[in-house]
Coordinates of C-alpha atoms in Angstrom, one line a residue:
M148 CA 0.0 0.0 0.0
I149 CA 2.8 2.3 0.9
R150 CA 4.5 1.3 -2.3
F151 CA 1.4 2.1 -4.4
K152 CA 1.1 5.6 -2.8
T153 CA 4.7 6.3 -3.7
L154 CA 4.4 5.1 -7.3
L155 CA 1.0 6.6 -8.2
P156 CA 2.1 10.2 -8.8
V157 CA 5.0 9.1 -10.8
S158 CA 2.9 6.8 -12.9
L159 CA 0.4 9.5 -13.6
A160 CA 3.1 12.0 -14.5
A161 CA 4.6 9.4 -16.8
L162 CA 1.3 8.7 -18.4
S163 CA 0.7 12.4 -18.9
L164 CA 4.1 12.9 -20.4
M165 CA 3.5 9.8 -22.6
A166 CA 0.1 11.2 -23.8
T167 CA 1.6 14.6 -24.5
T168 CA 4.5 13.0 -26.4
M169 CA 2.1 10.9 -28.4
S170 CA -0.1 13.9 -29.1
A171 CA 2.9 15.9 -30.3
Q172 CA 4.0 13.1 -32.4
A173 CA 0.5 12.7 -34.0
E174 CA 0.3 16.4 -34.8
E175 CA 1.3 17.2 -38.4
V176 CA 2.6 20.7 -39.2
V177 CA 1.9 22.6 -42.4
N178 CA 4.2 25.6 -42.9
V179 CA 3.0 28.4 -45.2
L180 CA 5.2 31.3 -46.4
H181 CA 3.6 34.5 -47.6
N182 CA 4.5 38.1 -48.3
Q183 CA 1.2 39.6 -47.2
Q184 CA 1.8 42.7 -45.0
D185 CA -1.7 44.0 -44.7
E186 CA -2.8 43.5 -41.1
K187 CA -6.4 43.4 -42.0
I188 CA -5.8 40.5 -44.3
R189 CA -3.5 38.7 -41.9
A190 CA -6.2 38.9 -39.2
A191 CA -8.8 37.4 -41.6
W192 CA -6.4 34.6 -42.4
E193 CA -5.7 34.0 -38.8
E194 CA -9.4 33.5 -38.1
I195 CA -9.6 30.9 -40.9
R196 CA -6.4 29.2 -39.5
Q197 CA -8.0 28.9 -36.1
D198 CA -11.2 27.5 -37.6
F199 CA -9.2 24.9 -39.5
E200 CA -7.2 23.7 -36.5
A201 CA -10.4 23.5 -34.4
Q202 CA -11.8 21.1 -37.1
H203 CA -8.5 19.3 -37.6
P204 CA -6.8 18.9 -34.2
D205 CA -4.1 16.7 -35.6
I206 CA -2.9 19.4 -38.0
R207 CA -1.2 22.7 -37.0
V208 CA -0.7 25.5 -39.5
N209 CA 2.1 28.0 -39.3
L210 CA 1.6 31.2 -41.3
E211 CA 5.0 32.8 -41.8
F212 CA 5.1 36.3 -43.2
Q213 CA 8.1 38.0 -44.9
D214 CA 8.2 41.2 -46.9
D215 CA 8.2 40.8 -50.6
S216 CA 11.9 41.6 -51.3
A217 CA 13.1 39.4 -48.6
M218 CA 11.0 36.5 -49.8
K219 CA 12.1 36.9 -53.4
Q220 CA 15.7 36.9 -52.3
R221 CA 15.3 33.9 -50.0
L222 CA 13.0 31.7 -52.1
P223 CA 15.4 30.3 -54.8
T224 CA 17.7 28.9 -52.1
L225 CA 14.9 28.0 -49.8
L226 CA 13.2 25.8 -52.4
Q227 CA 16.3 23.6 -52.6
S228 CA 16.8 23.3 -48.9
N229 CA 15.3 21.1 -46.2
A230 CA 13.8 24.2 -44.5
K231 CA 11.4 24.9 -47.3
P232 CA 7.7 25.5 -46.4
H233 CA 5.0 23.2 -47.6
L234 CA 3.3 26.1 -49.4
Y235 CA 4.5 29.5 -50.6
W236 CA 2.9 32.5 -52.2
S237 CA 3.2 32.4 -56.0
F238 CA 1.8 33.8 -59.2
G239 CA 1.0 31.5 -62.0
G240 CA 3.3 32.2 -64.9
A241 CA 6.8 31.6 -66.2
N242 CA 8.6 31.2 -62.8
Y243 CA 5.9 28.9 -61.6
R244 CA 6.1 26.8 -64.7
T245 CA 9.9 26.7 -64.6
R246 CA 9.9 25.6 -61.0
A247 CA 7.3 22.9 -61.7
T248 CA 9.1 21.4 -64.6
S249 CA 12.4 21.6 -62.7
G250 CA 11.1 19.4 -60.0
L251 CA 11.0 22.1 -57.3
L252 CA 7.2 21.8 -56.8
A253 CA 5.0 19.0 -55.7
D254 CA 2.5 17.5 -58.1
I255 CA -0.8 17.3 -56.1
T256 CA -3.0 16.4 -59.1
D257 CA -4.2 13.1 -57.6
K258 CA -5.2 14.8 -54.3
A259 CA -6.9 17.8 -55.8
D260 CA -10.5 16.6 -56.2
G261 CA -11.6 19.0 -53.4
L262 CA -9.8 21.9 -55.1
R263 CA -11.3 21.1 -58.5
A264 CA -14.8 20.8 -57.0
N265 CA -14.5 24.3 -55.5
I266 CA -12.5 26.4 -57.9
S267 CA -13.6 27.5 -61.4
P268 CA -11.6 25.8 -64.2
G269 CA -10.6 29.1 -65.7
A270 CA -8.8 30.2 -62.5
L271 CA -7.4 26.8 -61.8
S272 CA -5.8 26.6 -65.3
A273 CA -3.3 29.3 -64.3
F274 CA -1.8 26.7 -61.9
E275 CA -1.9 23.7 -64.2
I276 CA 1.2 22.7 -66.2
D277 CA 0.5 20.2 -68.9
G278 CA -2.6 19.1 -67.1
R279 CA -0.9 18.6 -63.8
L280 CA -1.5 20.7 -60.7
Y281 CA 1.2 22.1 -58.4
G282 CA -0.7 24.8 -56.6
A283 CA -4.0 26.6 -56.6
P284 CA -5.2 30.2 -57.1
Y285 CA -6.4 32.4 -54.3
R286 CA -7.6 35.6 -55.9
L287 CA -8.2 37.1 -59.3
A288 CA -7.9 40.4 -61.2
Q289 CA -9.3 41.3 -64.6
V290 CA -8.2 44.0 -67.0
G291 CA -11.1 45.7 -68.8
F292 CA -12.3 49.1 -70.0
W293 CA -13.3 51.6 -67.3
Y294 CA -15.3 54.4 -68.8
N295 CA -16.9 57.7 -67.7
K296 CA -20.7 57.5 -68.1
R297 CA -21.1 61.3 -68.2
L298 CA -18.5 61.6 -71.0
F299 CA -20.1 58.8 -72.9
E300 CA -23.5 60.5 -72.6
Q301 CA -22.0 63.8 -73.7
A302 CA -20.6 62.1 -76.8
G303 CA -23.9 60.3 -77.5
V304 CA -22.4 56.8 -77.3
S305 CA -23.3 53.7 -75.2
A306 CA -21.1 50.9 -73.9
D307 CA -24.0 48.6 -74.5
D308 CA -23.4 49.0 -78.2
I309 CA -19.8 47.7 -78.1
E310 CA -19.7 44.0 -78.9
T311 CA -16.8 43.9 -81.3
W312 CA -13.5 45.6 -81.8
D313 CA -14.9 47.5 -84.8
D314 CA -17.8 48.7 -82.5
F315 CA -15.2 49.9 -80.1
L316 CA -13.2 51.8 -82.7
D317 CA -16.5 53.5 -83.9
V318 CA -17.2 54.6 -80.3
V319 CA -13.7 55.9 -79.9
Q320 CA -14.1 57.9 -83.1
Q321 CA -17.4 59.3 -82.0
I322 CA -16.0 60.4 -78.6
K323 CA -13.1 62.1 -80.4
D324 CA -15.5 63.8 -82.8
A325 CA -17.3 65.2 -79.7
G326 CA -14.1 67.0 -78.6
I327 CA -13.3 64.6 -75.8
T328 CA -10.1 62.7 -75.4
P329 CA -11.2 59.1 -75.8
I330 CA -8.5 57.1 -73.9
A331 CA -6.0 57.7 -71.1
A332 CA -2.9 55.6 -71.3
G333 CA 0.4 55.3 -69.4
G334 CA 2.6 54.6 -72.4
G335 CA 5.8 55.7 -70.6
E336 CA 5.7 52.5 -68.5
R337 CA 4.7 50.4 -71.6
W338 CA 3.0 47.6 -69.6
P339 CA -0.4 49.4 -69.7
L340 CA -0.2 49.3 -73.5
H341 CA 0.6 45.6 -73.6
F342 CA -2.9 45.0 -72.4
Y343 CA -4.2 46.1 -75.8
W344 CA -1.9 43.9 -77.9
T345 CA -2.3 40.9 -75.6
Y346 CA -6.1 41.0 -75.5
L347 CA -6.1 41.4 -79.3
A348 CA -3.8 38.3 -79.6
M349 CA -6.1 36.4 -77.3
R350 CA -9.3 37.3 -79.1
I351 CA -7.8 36.6 -82.5
G352 CA -5.6 33.6 -81.8
G353 CA -7.4 31.9 -79.0
Q354 CA -6.2 29.7 -76.2
D355 CA -5.1 26.7 -78.2
L356 CA -2.7 28.7 -80.2
F357 CA -1.2 30.2 -77.1
N358 CA -0.9 26.8 -75.5
D359 CA 0.8 25.5 -78.6
I360 CA 3.3 28.3 -78.4
L361 CA 4.1 27.5 -74.8
A362 CA 4.7 23.9 -75.8
D363 CA 6.9 25.0 -78.7
K364 CA 4.5 23.6 -81.2
A365 CA 3.7 27.0 -82.7
S366 CA 5.4 30.4 -83.1
F367 CA 4.6 33.9 -81.9
D368 CA 5.3 34.8 -85.6
N369 CA 1.9 33.8 -86.8
A370 CA -0.9 35.4 -88.8
A371 CA -3.2 35.9 -85.7
Y372 CA -0.6 37.8 -83.7
I373 CA 0.4 39.9 -86.8
R374 CA -3.2 40.9 -87.1
A375 CA -3.2 41.8 -83.4
G376 CA -0.6 44.4 -84.3
V377 CA -2.6 45.6 -87.3
E378 CA -5.7 46.1 -85.1
L379 CA -3.7 48.0 -82.4
Q380 CA -2.4 50.3 -85.1
R381 CA -6.0 50.8 -86.4
L382 CA -6.7 52.2 -82.9
A383 CA -3.5 54.3 -82.8
D384 CA -4.4 55.8 -86.2
L385 CA -7.5 57.4 -84.5
D386 CA -5.1 59.4 -82.3
P387 CA -7.2 58.4 -79.3
F388 CA -4.8 59.0 -76.4
Q389 CA -4.1 62.0 -74.3
P390 CA -1.3 64.3 -75.4
G391 CA 2.1 63.0 -74.3
Y392 CA 0.8 59.5 -73.5
L393 CA 4.0 57.8 -74.6
G394 CA 5.8 59.6 -71.8
A395 CA 3.1 59.2 -69.1
K396 CA 3.3 56.8 -66.2
Y397 CA 0.3 54.7 -65.2
N398 CA -0.5 57.0 -62.2
E399 CA -0.5 60.0 -64.6
A400 CA -2.9 58.3 -66.9
A401 CA -5.1 57.4 -63.9
N402 CA -5.0 61.2 -63.0
V403 CA -6.2 62.1 -66.5
F404 CA -9.1 59.6 -66.2
G405 CA -9.9 60.5 -62.6
N406 CA -10.0 64.2 -63.6
H407 CA -12.7 63.4 -66.3
Q408 CA -10.2 64.4 -69.0
A409 CA -10.5 61.1 -70.9
A410 CA -13.4 58.8 -71.4
I411 CA -11.8 55.4 -71.2
H412 CA -9.0 53.6 -69.3
L413 CA -8.0 50.0 -70.0
M414 CA -6.8 48.8 -66.6
G415 CA -7.4 46.3 -63.7
E416 CA -9.9 46.7 -60.9
W417 CA -7.2 48.5 -58.8
D418 CA -7.9 51.5 -61.0
I419 CA -11.1 52.1 -59.0
G420 CA -9.0 53.4 -56.1
V421 CA -6.0 54.8 -58.0
Q422 CA -8.0 57.0 -60.4
R423 CA -9.7 58.4 -57.3
S424 CA -6.6 59.0 -55.3
E425 CA -4.7 60.4 -58.3
S426 CA -7.4 62.9 -59.3
E427 CA -7.1 66.5 -58.3
S428 CA -10.4 66.4 -56.5
G429 CA -9.6 63.3 -54.6
E430 CA -12.9 61.9 -55.7
G431 CA -12.1 60.8 -59.2
V432 CA -14.9 59.3 -61.3
N433 CA -17.4 58.3 -58.6
D434 CA -19.2 55.0 -58.5
N435 CA -22.3 56.5 -60.2
D436 CA -20.4 57.8 -63.2
L437 CA -17.9 54.9 -63.4
G438 CA -18.8 52.1 -65.9
Y439 CA -17.0 48.9 -67.0
F440 CA -17.1 46.7 -70.0
S441 CA -15.0 43.7 -71.1
F442 CA -12.6 43.7 -74.0
P443 CA -14.8 43.1 -77.1
A444 CA -14.6 40.2 -79.5
V445 CA -12.7 40.6 -82.8
T446 CA -14.6 39.6 -85.9
G447 CA -13.1 36.5 -87.4
G448 CA -11.0 35.8 -84.3
Q449 CA -10.7 32.3 -82.9
G450 CA -10.7 33.4 -79.2
D451 CA -13.6 33.0 -76.9
P452 CA -14.9 36.5 -76.0
S453 CA -15.4 35.3 -72.4
A454 CA -11.7 34.8 -71.9
T455 CA -10.2 37.3 -69.4
L456 CA -6.7 38.8 -68.9
G457 CA -5.5 39.6 -65.5
G458 CA -3.7 38.5 -62.4
V459 CA -3.9 35.2 -60.7
D460 CA -1.9 34.7 -57.5
G461 CA -2.1 31.9 -55.0
W462 CA -0.1 29.1 -53.6
A463 CA 2.5 26.5 -54.8
F464 CA 3.4 23.2 -53.0
T465 CA 7.1 22.7 -52.7
A466 CA 8.7 19.4 -53.8
G467 CA 8.1 16.6 -51.3
N468 CA 5.6 18.7 -49.4
G469 CA 2.3 18.0 -51.2
T470 CA 1.2 16.1 -48.1
D471 CA -2.4 15.2 -47.4
A472 CA -2.4 17.7 -44.5
A473 CA -1.1 20.5 -46.7
V474 CA -3.7 19.8 -49.4
E475 CA -6.4 19.6 -46.7
W476 CA -5.4 23.0 -45.4
L477 CA -5.4 24.7 -48.8
T478 CA -8.7 23.1 -49.7
F479 CA -10.2 24.5 -46.5
F480 CA -8.6 27.9 -47.0
L481 CA -10.0 28.1 -50.5
S482 CA -13.4 26.7 -49.8
P483 CA -16.4 28.7 -51.0
E484 CA -17.3 29.5 -47.4
N485 CA -13.9 31.0 -46.6
Q486 CA -13.5 32.7 -49.9
A487 CA -17.0 34.3 -49.3
R488 CA -15.8 35.6 -45.9
L489 CA -12.8 37.3 -47.5
A490 CA -14.9 38.6 -50.4
E491 CA -17.5 40.2 -48.0
Q492 CA -14.6 42.2 -46.5
D493 CA -13.6 43.4 -50.1
I494 CA -10.2 41.6 -49.6
I495 CA -10.4 39.5 -52.7
I496 CA -12.2 38.7 -55.9
P497 CA -12.6 35.0 -55.1
V498 CA -11.8 32.0 -57.2
A499 CA -14.2 29.6 -55.5
R500 CA -17.5 28.8 -57.2
G501 CA -20.4 30.9 -55.9
A502 CA -18.2 33.0 -53.7
E503 CA -18.4 35.9 -56.2
T504 CA -21.9 36.5 -55.0
H505 CA -20.5 37.8 -51.7
V506 CA -18.4 40.6 -53.2
Q507 CA -19.8 43.9 -52.0
N508 CA -18.3 46.5 -54.3
P509 CA -20.5 46.7 -57.4
H510 CA -17.7 47.0 -59.8
M511 CA -15.7 44.2 -58.3
K512 CA -18.8 42.2 -58.4
V513 CA -19.1 42.5 -62.2
I514 CA -15.5 41.5 -62.6
A515 CA -15.9 38.5 -60.3
E516 CA -18.8 37.3 -62.3
N517 CA -16.9 37.8 -65.6
I518 CA -14.0 35.7 -64.3
A519 CA -16.3 33.1 -62.9
H520 CA -17.8 32.6 -66.3
S521 CA -14.5 32.9 -68.2
S522 CA -13.4 29.9 -70.2
W523 CA -9.7 31.1 -70.0
H524 CA -8.3 33.4 -67.4
Q525 CA -4.9 34.3 -68.6
V526 CA -2.1 35.9 -66.4
F527 CA -0.7 39.1 -67.9
W528 CA 1.7 38.0 -70.6
D529 CA 4.5 40.2 -69.4
Q530 CA 4.4 38.1 -66.2
A531 CA 3.3 34.7 -67.6
L532 CA 6.1 34.6 -70.2
G533 CA 8.9 35.8 -67.9
A534 CA 10.7 39.1 -67.8
D535 CA 12.7 38.8 -71.0
V536 CA 9.8 37.9 -73.3
G537 CA 7.3 40.0 -71.4
G538 CA 9.6 43.0 -71.7
V539 CA 9.7 42.7 -75.4
I540 CA 5.9 42.5 -75.6
N541 CA 5.7 45.7 -73.5
D542 CA 8.1 47.3 -75.9
I543 CA 6.5 46.3 -79.1
S544 CA 3.0 47.3 -77.8
A545 CA 4.3 50.9 -77.2
E546 CA 6.1 51.0 -80.5
L547 CA 3.1 49.7 -82.5
T548 CA 1.0 52.5 -81.1
S549 CA 3.8 55.1 -81.9
G550 CA 4.3 53.7 -85.4
D551 CA 8.0 52.7 -84.6
E552 CA 7.4 49.0 -85.2
T553 CA 5.5 47.0 -87.8
P554 CA 3.1 44.1 -86.9
E555 CA 5.4 41.7 -88.6
G556 CA 8.5 43.0 -86.9
A557 CA 6.8 42.9 -83.6
V558 CA 6.1 39.1 -83.6
E559 CA 9.6 38.4 -85.0
R560 CA 11.1 40.1 -82.0
I561 CA 8.8 38.3 -79.5
Q562 CA 9.7 34.9 -81.1
E563 CA 13.4 35.8 -81.0
A564 CA 13.1 36.5 -77.3
W565 CA 11.1 33.3 -76.8
D566 CA 13.8 31.3 -78.6
F567 CA 16.5 32.7 -76.3
R568 CA 14.6 32.4 -73.1

């Protein structure tokens, strides 16, 4: 009896330690690396993380944040080390593709039924390489035409009448005839103009052609992309841009649009806030006067008019770390319910099916629905194709509008850059 009393506390302590040890051993950790610095967004993610762990007591998620420059510097080395996270923040595009085909990412295709069930195919395609999945998108952006309803009314035109590129050119001419600058453009930075050439190439050439080029089964030097240059020069021939547009930066173009000095601005949804903040009044084109329409179809083109151009950023699984627990976390994080929570706070344009109905801002809501119904959501080509090729596309887009390059010369230069990538 005395012996039992002596041993009992020891045994209970040992059992407790054993249970703790077993629990710790049973707990699986998922490490996630991100560059998000917005405290509001971090707080929203933390709530989702806590909900996940409450439902998955055997999985612990670590959300590690680094500033963007530090993450970019660290990532190449990190991906080849044993300290790499399970998941890291990534765009779809050239770097993602290179890392996937180089074996630096984990193929989670066979574990992705939940992701495929929740996420629209157009968005998910940005993270597919040759039909295999190495990550998943988190949020979307679309480039389209923002327009000033008051200036359109003053010019006697309607965005509802624009179904084709020819319709668009007619509207531009009518606006110009009314004494209004039709389009604001930040040609000095060149990338804003690449939206025109890229969209035209997508509308004329279609997705199959672009995929064949990526697979080296076709060339940028093709009739469809030459026509894209021809069509862009048809627009430039109307002299539609504000004076000095080839030297203007994006923010200066947003200022012109926000000051009601131009009727149209081809840009992403971030322009809602930028045109406002850059305007002299600080109010810009208010929500009542601000309109939006998608890039129109091109007559005779092979591209689906529902296809969208924009940004897709999300998460990539590092090699060896596409574990069941990591996939489970991402599936939960990207579920329609959690995407809806973030959309309601105007944090994202979601990728999950049905979550777009929870977007509150009316303009972001339109874009969300566009992307949700898009057959092909393409990452900006100056990102998707890497810096070298993308830089050439930016250059030729500006030079086509200025008349310093021919449509034929433009595609030759892009293909040359592609050959030397």
